XYZ file of C-alpha atoms in Angstrom:
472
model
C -32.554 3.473 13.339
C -35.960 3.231 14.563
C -38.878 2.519 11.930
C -40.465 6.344 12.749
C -37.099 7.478 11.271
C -36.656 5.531 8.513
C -40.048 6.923 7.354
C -39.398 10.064 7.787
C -36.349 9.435 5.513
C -38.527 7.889 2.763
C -40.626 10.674 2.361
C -38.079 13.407 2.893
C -36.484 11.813 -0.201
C -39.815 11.695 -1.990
C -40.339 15.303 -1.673
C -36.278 16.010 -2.943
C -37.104 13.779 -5.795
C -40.383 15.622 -7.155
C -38.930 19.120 -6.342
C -34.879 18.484 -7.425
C -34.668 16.332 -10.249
C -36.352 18.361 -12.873
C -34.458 21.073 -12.021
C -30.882 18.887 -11.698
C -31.625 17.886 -15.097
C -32.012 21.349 -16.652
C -28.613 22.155 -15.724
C -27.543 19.475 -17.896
C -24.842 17.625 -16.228
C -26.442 14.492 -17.588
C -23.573 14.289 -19.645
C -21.540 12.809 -17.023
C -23.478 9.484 -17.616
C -21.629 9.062 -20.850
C -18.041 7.946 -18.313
C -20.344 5.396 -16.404
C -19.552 1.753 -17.213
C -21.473 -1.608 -16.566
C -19.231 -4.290 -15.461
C -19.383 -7.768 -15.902
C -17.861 -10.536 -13.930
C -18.101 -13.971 -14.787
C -17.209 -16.444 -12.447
C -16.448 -19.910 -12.260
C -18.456 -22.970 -12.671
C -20.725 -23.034 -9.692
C -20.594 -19.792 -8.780
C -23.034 -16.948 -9.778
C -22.093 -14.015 -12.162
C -21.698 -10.537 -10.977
C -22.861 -6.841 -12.137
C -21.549 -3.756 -11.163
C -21.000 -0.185 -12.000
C -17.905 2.059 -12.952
C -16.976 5.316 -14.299
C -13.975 6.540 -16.268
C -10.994 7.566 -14.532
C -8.573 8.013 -17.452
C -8.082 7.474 -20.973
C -5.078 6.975 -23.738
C -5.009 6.318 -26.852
C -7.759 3.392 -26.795
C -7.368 2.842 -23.336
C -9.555 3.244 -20.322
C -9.092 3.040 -16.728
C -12.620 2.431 -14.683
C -13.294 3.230 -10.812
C -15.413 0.672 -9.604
C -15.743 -1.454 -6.302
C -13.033 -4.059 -5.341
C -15.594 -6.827 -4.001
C -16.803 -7.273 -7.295
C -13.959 -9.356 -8.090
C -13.009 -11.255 -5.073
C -14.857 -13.819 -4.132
C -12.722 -13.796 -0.571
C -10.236 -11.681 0.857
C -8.092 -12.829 -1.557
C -9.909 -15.277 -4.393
C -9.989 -13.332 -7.549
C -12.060 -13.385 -10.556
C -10.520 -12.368 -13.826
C -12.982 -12.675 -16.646
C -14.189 -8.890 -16.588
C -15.584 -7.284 -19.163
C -16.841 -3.412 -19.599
C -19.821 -1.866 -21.567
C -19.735 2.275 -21.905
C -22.993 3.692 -21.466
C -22.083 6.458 -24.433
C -21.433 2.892 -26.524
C -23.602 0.163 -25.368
C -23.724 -2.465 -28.217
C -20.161 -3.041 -27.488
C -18.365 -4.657 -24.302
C -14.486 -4.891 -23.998
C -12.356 -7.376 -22.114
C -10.749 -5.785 -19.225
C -8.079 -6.601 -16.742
C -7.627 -5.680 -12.811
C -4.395 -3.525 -12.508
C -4.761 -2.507 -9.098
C -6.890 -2.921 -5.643
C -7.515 -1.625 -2.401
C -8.597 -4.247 0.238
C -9.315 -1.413 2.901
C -10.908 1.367 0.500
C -13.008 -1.509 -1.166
C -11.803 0.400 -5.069
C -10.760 -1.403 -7.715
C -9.248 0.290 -11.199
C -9.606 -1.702 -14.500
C -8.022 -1.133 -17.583
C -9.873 -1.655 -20.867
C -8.215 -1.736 -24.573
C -9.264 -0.849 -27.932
C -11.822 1.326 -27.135
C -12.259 3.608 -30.254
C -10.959 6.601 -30.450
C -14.270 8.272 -31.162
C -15.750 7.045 -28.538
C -12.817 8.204 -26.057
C -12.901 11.496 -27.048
C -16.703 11.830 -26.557
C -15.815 10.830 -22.609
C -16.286 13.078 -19.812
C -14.244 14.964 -17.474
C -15.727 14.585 -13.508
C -15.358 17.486 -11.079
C -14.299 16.639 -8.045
C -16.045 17.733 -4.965
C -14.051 19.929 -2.548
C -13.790 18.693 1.038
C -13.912 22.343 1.714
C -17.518 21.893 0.796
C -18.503 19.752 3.808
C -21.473 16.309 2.978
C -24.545 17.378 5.429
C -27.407 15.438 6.176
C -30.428 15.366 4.009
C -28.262 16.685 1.256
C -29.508 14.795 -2.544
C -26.945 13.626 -4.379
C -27.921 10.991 -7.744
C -26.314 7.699 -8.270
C -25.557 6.827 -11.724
C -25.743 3.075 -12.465
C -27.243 -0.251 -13.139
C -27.781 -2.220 -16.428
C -26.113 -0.227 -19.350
C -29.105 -1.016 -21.771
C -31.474 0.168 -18.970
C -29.652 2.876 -17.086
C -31.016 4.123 -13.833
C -30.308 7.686 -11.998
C -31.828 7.468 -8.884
C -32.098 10.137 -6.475
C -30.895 9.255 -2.490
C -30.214 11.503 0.660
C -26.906 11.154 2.847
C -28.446 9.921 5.938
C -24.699 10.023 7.920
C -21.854 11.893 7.611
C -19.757 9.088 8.150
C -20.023 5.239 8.389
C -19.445 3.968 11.959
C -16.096 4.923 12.821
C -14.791 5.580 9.284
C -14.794 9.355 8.108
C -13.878 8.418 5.062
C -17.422 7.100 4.165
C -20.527 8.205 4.417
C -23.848 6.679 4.330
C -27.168 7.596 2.145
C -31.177 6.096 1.847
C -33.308 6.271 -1.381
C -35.242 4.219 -3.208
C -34.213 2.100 -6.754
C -30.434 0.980 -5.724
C -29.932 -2.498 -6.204
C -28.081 -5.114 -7.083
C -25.641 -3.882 -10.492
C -25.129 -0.382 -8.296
C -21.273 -1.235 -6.599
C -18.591 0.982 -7.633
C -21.236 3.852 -9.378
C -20.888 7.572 -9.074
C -22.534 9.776 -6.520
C -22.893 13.216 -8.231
C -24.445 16.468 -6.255
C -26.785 18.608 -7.659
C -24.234 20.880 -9.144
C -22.813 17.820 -11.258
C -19.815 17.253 -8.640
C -18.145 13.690 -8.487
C -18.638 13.302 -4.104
C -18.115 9.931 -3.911
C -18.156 5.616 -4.797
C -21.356 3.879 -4.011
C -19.962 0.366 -2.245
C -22.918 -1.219 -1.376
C -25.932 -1.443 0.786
C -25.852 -1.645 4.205
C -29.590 -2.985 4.608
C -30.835 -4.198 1.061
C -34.568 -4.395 2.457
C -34.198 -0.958 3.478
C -32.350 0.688 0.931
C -29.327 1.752 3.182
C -26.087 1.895 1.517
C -22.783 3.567 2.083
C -20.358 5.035 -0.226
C -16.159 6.134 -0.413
C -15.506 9.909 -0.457
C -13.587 10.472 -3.792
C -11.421 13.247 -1.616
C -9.999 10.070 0.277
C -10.044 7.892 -2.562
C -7.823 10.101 -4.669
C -5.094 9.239 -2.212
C -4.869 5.759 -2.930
C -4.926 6.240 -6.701
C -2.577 8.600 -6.979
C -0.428 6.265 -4.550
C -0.509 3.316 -6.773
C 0.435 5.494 -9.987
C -3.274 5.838 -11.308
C -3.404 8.528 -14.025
C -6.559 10.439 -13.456
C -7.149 13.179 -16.603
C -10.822 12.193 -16.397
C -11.052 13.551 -12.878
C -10.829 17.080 -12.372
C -9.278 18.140 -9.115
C -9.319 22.007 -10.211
C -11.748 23.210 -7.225
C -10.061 20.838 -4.225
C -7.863 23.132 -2.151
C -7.320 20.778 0.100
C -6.823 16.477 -0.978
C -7.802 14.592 1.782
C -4.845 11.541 2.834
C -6.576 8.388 3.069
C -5.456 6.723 6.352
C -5.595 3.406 4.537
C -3.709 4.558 1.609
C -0.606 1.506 1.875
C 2.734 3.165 1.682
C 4.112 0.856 -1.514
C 7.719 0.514 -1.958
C 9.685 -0.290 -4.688
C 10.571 -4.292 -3.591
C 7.969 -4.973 -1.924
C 6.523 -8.384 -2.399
C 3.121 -10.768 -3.017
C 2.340 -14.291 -4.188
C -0.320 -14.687 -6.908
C -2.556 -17.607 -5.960
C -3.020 -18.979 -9.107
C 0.802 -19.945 -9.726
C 2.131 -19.507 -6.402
C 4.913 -17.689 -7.247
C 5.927 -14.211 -5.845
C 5.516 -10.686 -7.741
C 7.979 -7.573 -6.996
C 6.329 -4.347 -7.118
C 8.020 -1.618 -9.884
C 7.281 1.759 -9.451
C 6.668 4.130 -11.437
C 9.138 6.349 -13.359
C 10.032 9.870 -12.498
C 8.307 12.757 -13.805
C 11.684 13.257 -15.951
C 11.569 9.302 -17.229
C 14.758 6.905 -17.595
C 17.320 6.357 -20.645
C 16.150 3.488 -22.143
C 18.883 1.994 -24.491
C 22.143 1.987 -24.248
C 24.015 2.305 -21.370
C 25.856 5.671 -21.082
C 29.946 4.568 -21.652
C 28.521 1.228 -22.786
C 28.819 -0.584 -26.195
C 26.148 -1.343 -28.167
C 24.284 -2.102 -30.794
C 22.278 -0.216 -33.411
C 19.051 -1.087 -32.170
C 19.985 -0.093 -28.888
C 19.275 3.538 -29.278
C 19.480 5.707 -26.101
C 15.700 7.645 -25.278
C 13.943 8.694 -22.196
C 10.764 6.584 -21.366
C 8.031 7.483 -18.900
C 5.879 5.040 -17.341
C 3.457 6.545 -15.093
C 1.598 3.639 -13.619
C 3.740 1.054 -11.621
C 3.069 -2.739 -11.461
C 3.758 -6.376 -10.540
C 6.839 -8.230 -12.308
C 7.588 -11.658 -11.421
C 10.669 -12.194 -9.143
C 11.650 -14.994 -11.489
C 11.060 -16.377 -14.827
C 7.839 -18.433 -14.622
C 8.849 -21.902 -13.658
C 7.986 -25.488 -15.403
C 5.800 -26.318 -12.269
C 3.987 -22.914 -12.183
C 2.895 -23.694 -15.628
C 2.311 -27.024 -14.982
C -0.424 -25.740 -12.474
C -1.983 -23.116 -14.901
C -1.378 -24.821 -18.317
C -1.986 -28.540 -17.626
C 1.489 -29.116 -19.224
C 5.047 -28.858 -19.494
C 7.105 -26.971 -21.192
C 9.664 -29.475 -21.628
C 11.656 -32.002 -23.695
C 14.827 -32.965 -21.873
C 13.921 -32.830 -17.596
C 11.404 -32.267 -15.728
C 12.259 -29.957 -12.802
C 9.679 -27.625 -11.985
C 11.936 -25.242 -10.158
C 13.450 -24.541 -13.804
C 12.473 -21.876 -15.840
C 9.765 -22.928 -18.460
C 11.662 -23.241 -22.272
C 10.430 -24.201 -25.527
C 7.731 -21.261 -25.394
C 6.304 -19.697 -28.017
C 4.753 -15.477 -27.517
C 1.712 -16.843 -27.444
C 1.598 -19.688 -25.400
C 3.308 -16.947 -22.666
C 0.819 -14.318 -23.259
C -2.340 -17.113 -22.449
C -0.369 -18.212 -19.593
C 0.034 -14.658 -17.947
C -3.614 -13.763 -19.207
C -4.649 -16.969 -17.134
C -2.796 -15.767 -14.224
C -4.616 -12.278 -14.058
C -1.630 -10.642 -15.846
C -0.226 -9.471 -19.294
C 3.201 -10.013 -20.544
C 5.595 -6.719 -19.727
C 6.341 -3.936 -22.081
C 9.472 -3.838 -23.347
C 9.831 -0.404 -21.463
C 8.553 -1.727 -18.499
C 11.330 -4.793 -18.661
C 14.309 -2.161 -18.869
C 13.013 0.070 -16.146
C 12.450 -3.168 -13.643
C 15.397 -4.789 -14.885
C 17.741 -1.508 -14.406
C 16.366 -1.319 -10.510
C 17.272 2.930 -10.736
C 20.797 2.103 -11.996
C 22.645 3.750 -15.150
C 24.866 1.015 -15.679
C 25.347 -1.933 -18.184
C 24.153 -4.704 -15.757
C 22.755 -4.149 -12.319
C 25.680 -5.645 -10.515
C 28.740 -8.103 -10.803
C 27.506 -10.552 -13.671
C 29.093 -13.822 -12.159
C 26.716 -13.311 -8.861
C 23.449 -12.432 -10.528
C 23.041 -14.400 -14.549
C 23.577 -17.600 -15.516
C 25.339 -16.856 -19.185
C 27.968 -19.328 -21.457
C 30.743 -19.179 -19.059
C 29.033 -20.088 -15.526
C 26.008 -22.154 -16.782
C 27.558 -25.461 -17.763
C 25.530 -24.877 -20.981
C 22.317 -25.558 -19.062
C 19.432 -23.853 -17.815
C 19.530 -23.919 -13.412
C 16.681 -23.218 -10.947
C 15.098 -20.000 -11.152
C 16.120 -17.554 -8.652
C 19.207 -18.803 -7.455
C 21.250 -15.577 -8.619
C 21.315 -12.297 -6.508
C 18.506 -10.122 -6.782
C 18.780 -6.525 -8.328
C 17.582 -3.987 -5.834
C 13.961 -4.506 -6.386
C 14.250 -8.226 -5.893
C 13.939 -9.579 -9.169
C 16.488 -12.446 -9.977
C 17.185 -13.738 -13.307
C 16.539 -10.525 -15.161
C 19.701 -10.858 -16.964
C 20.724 -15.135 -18.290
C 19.067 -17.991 -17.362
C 16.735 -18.224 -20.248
C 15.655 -15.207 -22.157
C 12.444 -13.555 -22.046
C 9.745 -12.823 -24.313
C 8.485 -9.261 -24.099
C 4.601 -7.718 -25.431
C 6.153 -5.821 -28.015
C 6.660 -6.060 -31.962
C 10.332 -5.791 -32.704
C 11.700 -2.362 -34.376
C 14.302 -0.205 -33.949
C 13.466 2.320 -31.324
C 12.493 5.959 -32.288
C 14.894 9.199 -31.539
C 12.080 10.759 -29.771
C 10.984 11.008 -25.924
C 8.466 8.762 -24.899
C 5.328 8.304 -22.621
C 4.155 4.656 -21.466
C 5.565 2.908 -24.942
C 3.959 -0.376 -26.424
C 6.070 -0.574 -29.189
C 5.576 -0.585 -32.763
C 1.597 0.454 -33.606
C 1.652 -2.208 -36.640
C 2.761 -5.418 -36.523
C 6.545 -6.473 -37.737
C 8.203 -9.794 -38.496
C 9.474 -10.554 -34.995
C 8.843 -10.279 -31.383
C 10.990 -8.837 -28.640
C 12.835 -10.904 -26.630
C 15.374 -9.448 -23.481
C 17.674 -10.669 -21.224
C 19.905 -12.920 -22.849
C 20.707 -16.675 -21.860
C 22.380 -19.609 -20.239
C 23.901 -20.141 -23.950
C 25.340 -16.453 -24.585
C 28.786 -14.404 -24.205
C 28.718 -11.880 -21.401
C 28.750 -8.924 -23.772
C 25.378 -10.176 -24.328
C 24.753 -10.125 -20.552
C 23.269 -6.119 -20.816
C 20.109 -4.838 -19.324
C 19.452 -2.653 -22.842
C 20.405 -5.837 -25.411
C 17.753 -6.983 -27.322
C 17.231 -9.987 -29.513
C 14.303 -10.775 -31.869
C 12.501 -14.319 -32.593
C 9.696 -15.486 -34.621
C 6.646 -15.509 -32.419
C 5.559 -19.160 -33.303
C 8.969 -21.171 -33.362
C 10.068 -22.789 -30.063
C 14.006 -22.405 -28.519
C 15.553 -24.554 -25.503
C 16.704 -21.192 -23.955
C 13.440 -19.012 -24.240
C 10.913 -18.085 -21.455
C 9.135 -15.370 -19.411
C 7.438 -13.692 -16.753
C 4.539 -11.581 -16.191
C 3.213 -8.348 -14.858
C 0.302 -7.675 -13.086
């Protein structure tokens, strides 16, 4: 663009500002700053912090998910940064920890999820209209951009300059003055108050260029990956726009996380109508075992296999240990804890107890998810030992081990379950005596060997046959 232009764009948008933003800010659709988030990434020694921006895609019950650009976080293509934190604008003298759950290289989006935010607060959140793509972007057209420091927020006013970016019609670019640095992954809002699109960054910093994601597009790829979205009103779009970089994700399908090298299945989410969780229909069980249909709507990453003495070797600095030292065995001698801080080092969180039985059960009804002999290591095959992780068959999403081995702890307080349907569980609100563990051992009797069994430990004391794995 020659200089003559780019003029002509500054004081275009000079003129929009003085004439539109009074007026914009009658209608009162300020509100809608009360979903924007700052974000905060620290990263390692060396290497300089960042600051970006995020709105709120979703909440429940104390938990947020936030919109926000992917680049923040990766240093690389692939070198992530985990120590994120989140600041709402509507609640600014607190920040909350908050953990990547899922990514789009091509779309440049990232969605966090945030916990113990207060209920109060929550509530007080705002719902975002969506933007029809029946109600086409055209050049010159204002839109604000809500973003920057939370203790200093900024609303500037820019102009789409191009209806697309380059080749990509699923972008746009804009010009205006007062986006900088602390602006990726903020909300670009019309004059009527309508969500349009994600600022990503600027094209030309000197020149106040940047270009932004169309939320039509974008909704795609969320809805894809199993994002719940009652923050984001899709009420007036007639018509959702398919992302051609939306990834087609199957259950199975795999990826290593560079931090412990070893390989992560992803689970899908449930069905609308859930799964029976408990007791296998036919089966015999225990008490605790009590059959009840789970939802999960989000899916997620579950370790192939049981997190291996040299994997947390790598992360930990130590071994979990006292007998051998084969790093291709599954770590023992673990307390809840310790496994939490290793899968919270890793960029992950230890599984739900719901989300253990639906990956474990692989869309099957049955007891165990095939012949026992070809995929556990229990008391009658094990030589009373642990063996190498993964050398059982898979269940049909690929994860080995799920059932003997060593057993697994699990996020959860133990309780007996509740005779009620239920929607994305965590388990009991308060704490109990005991922790959750699944899966059963090396050491047990097959009628252990069940996909809904569950045992319960002390969270502090240490056992030669108890592990884990993580989710992402």
């Amino acid at each position: 663009m020659n200089p003559h232009c780019r003029m002509a764009i500054r004081l275009a948008f000079l003129c929009l500002a003085m004439v539109l933003t009074p007026n914009a800010w009658s209608q009162g659709f300020e509100r809608f700053i009360d979903g924007v988030v700052e974000v905060e990434v620290r990263k390692r020694a060396g290497r300089p912090n960042e600051s970006g921006t995020g709105f709120v895609v979703s909440t429940d019950h104390g938990t947020i998910s936030v919109l926000t650009a992917r680049h923040l976080f990766f240093e690389g293509k692939d070198s992530f940064t985990d120590n994120i934190s989140v600041t709402l604008y509507l609640d600014k003298l607190h920040s909350h920890k908050a953990v990547l759950v899922t990514d789009s290289v091509n779309l440049d989006l990232a969605v966090l999820e945030s916990f113990g935010v207060p209920s109060f607060v929550s509530q007080q959140l705002p719902t975002f209209s969506v933007r029809s793509p029946n109600t086409p972007l055209s050049i010159g057209e204002p839109l604000y951009v809500y973003g920057g420091k939370a203790q200093s927020w900024r609303v500037p006013l820019v102009t789409i300059s191009g209806s697309k970016d380059g080749d990509r019609p699923d972008r746009f670019t804009f010009t205006g003055i007062g986006i900088r640095n602390g602006f990726s992954g903020a909300p670009l809002l019309d004059s009527s108050g309508r969500l349009v699109a994600v600022h990503l960054g600027l094209v030309e910093s000197d020149e106040s260029f940047g270009h932004a994601q169309r939320m039509t597009y974008a909704y795609g790829i969320l809805s894809d990956l199993g994002v719940t979205m009652n923050k984001l009103d899709f009420a007036d779009t007639t018509e959702v726009v398919k992302s051609p970089f939306t990834p087609q994700r199957k259950a199975g399908d795999a990826r290593v996380n560079e931090k412990d090298g070893l390989s992560y299945r992803w689970i899908p989410p449930t069905p609308p109508e859930g799964f029976l969780m408990g007791c296998s229909p036919g089966d015999r069980c225990y008490s605790d075992e009590t059959p009840h249909t789970v939802s999960l709507t989000k899916g997620f990453w579950m370790g192939e296999v049981e997190v291996t003495q040299g994997a947390y070797k790598e992360v930990m600095g130590g071994h979990k240990s006292s007998h051998d030292n084969g790093d291709d065995l599954p770590a023992k001698s673990v307390s809840w804890s310790e496994a939490l801080a290793y899968c919270v080092s890793t960029g992950g969180l230890l599984p739900t107890e719901a989300q253990w039985e639906w990956a474990a059960r692989a869309g099957t009804r049955g007891s165990t998810y095939g012949d026992l002999d070809k995929i556990a290591w229990y008391g009658a095959n094990s030589g009373s030992k642990r063996h190498p992780a993964g050398q059982k068959d898979p269940n049909a999403w690929g994860l080995r081990d799920m059932l003997g081995n060593v057993r697994e702890w699990v996020a959860d307080w133990y309780a007996p379950y509740p005779r009620r349907s239920e929607v994305d569980p965590t388990g009991p609100p308060t704490p109990t005596q005991y922790r959750t563990l699944r899966g059963g051992s090396w050491i047990n009797l097959a009628s252990i060997m069940r996909v809904s069994y569950r045992d319960r430990y002390d969270a502090r004391h240490l056992e030669d046959d108890i592990g884990f794995r993580c989710v992402e």
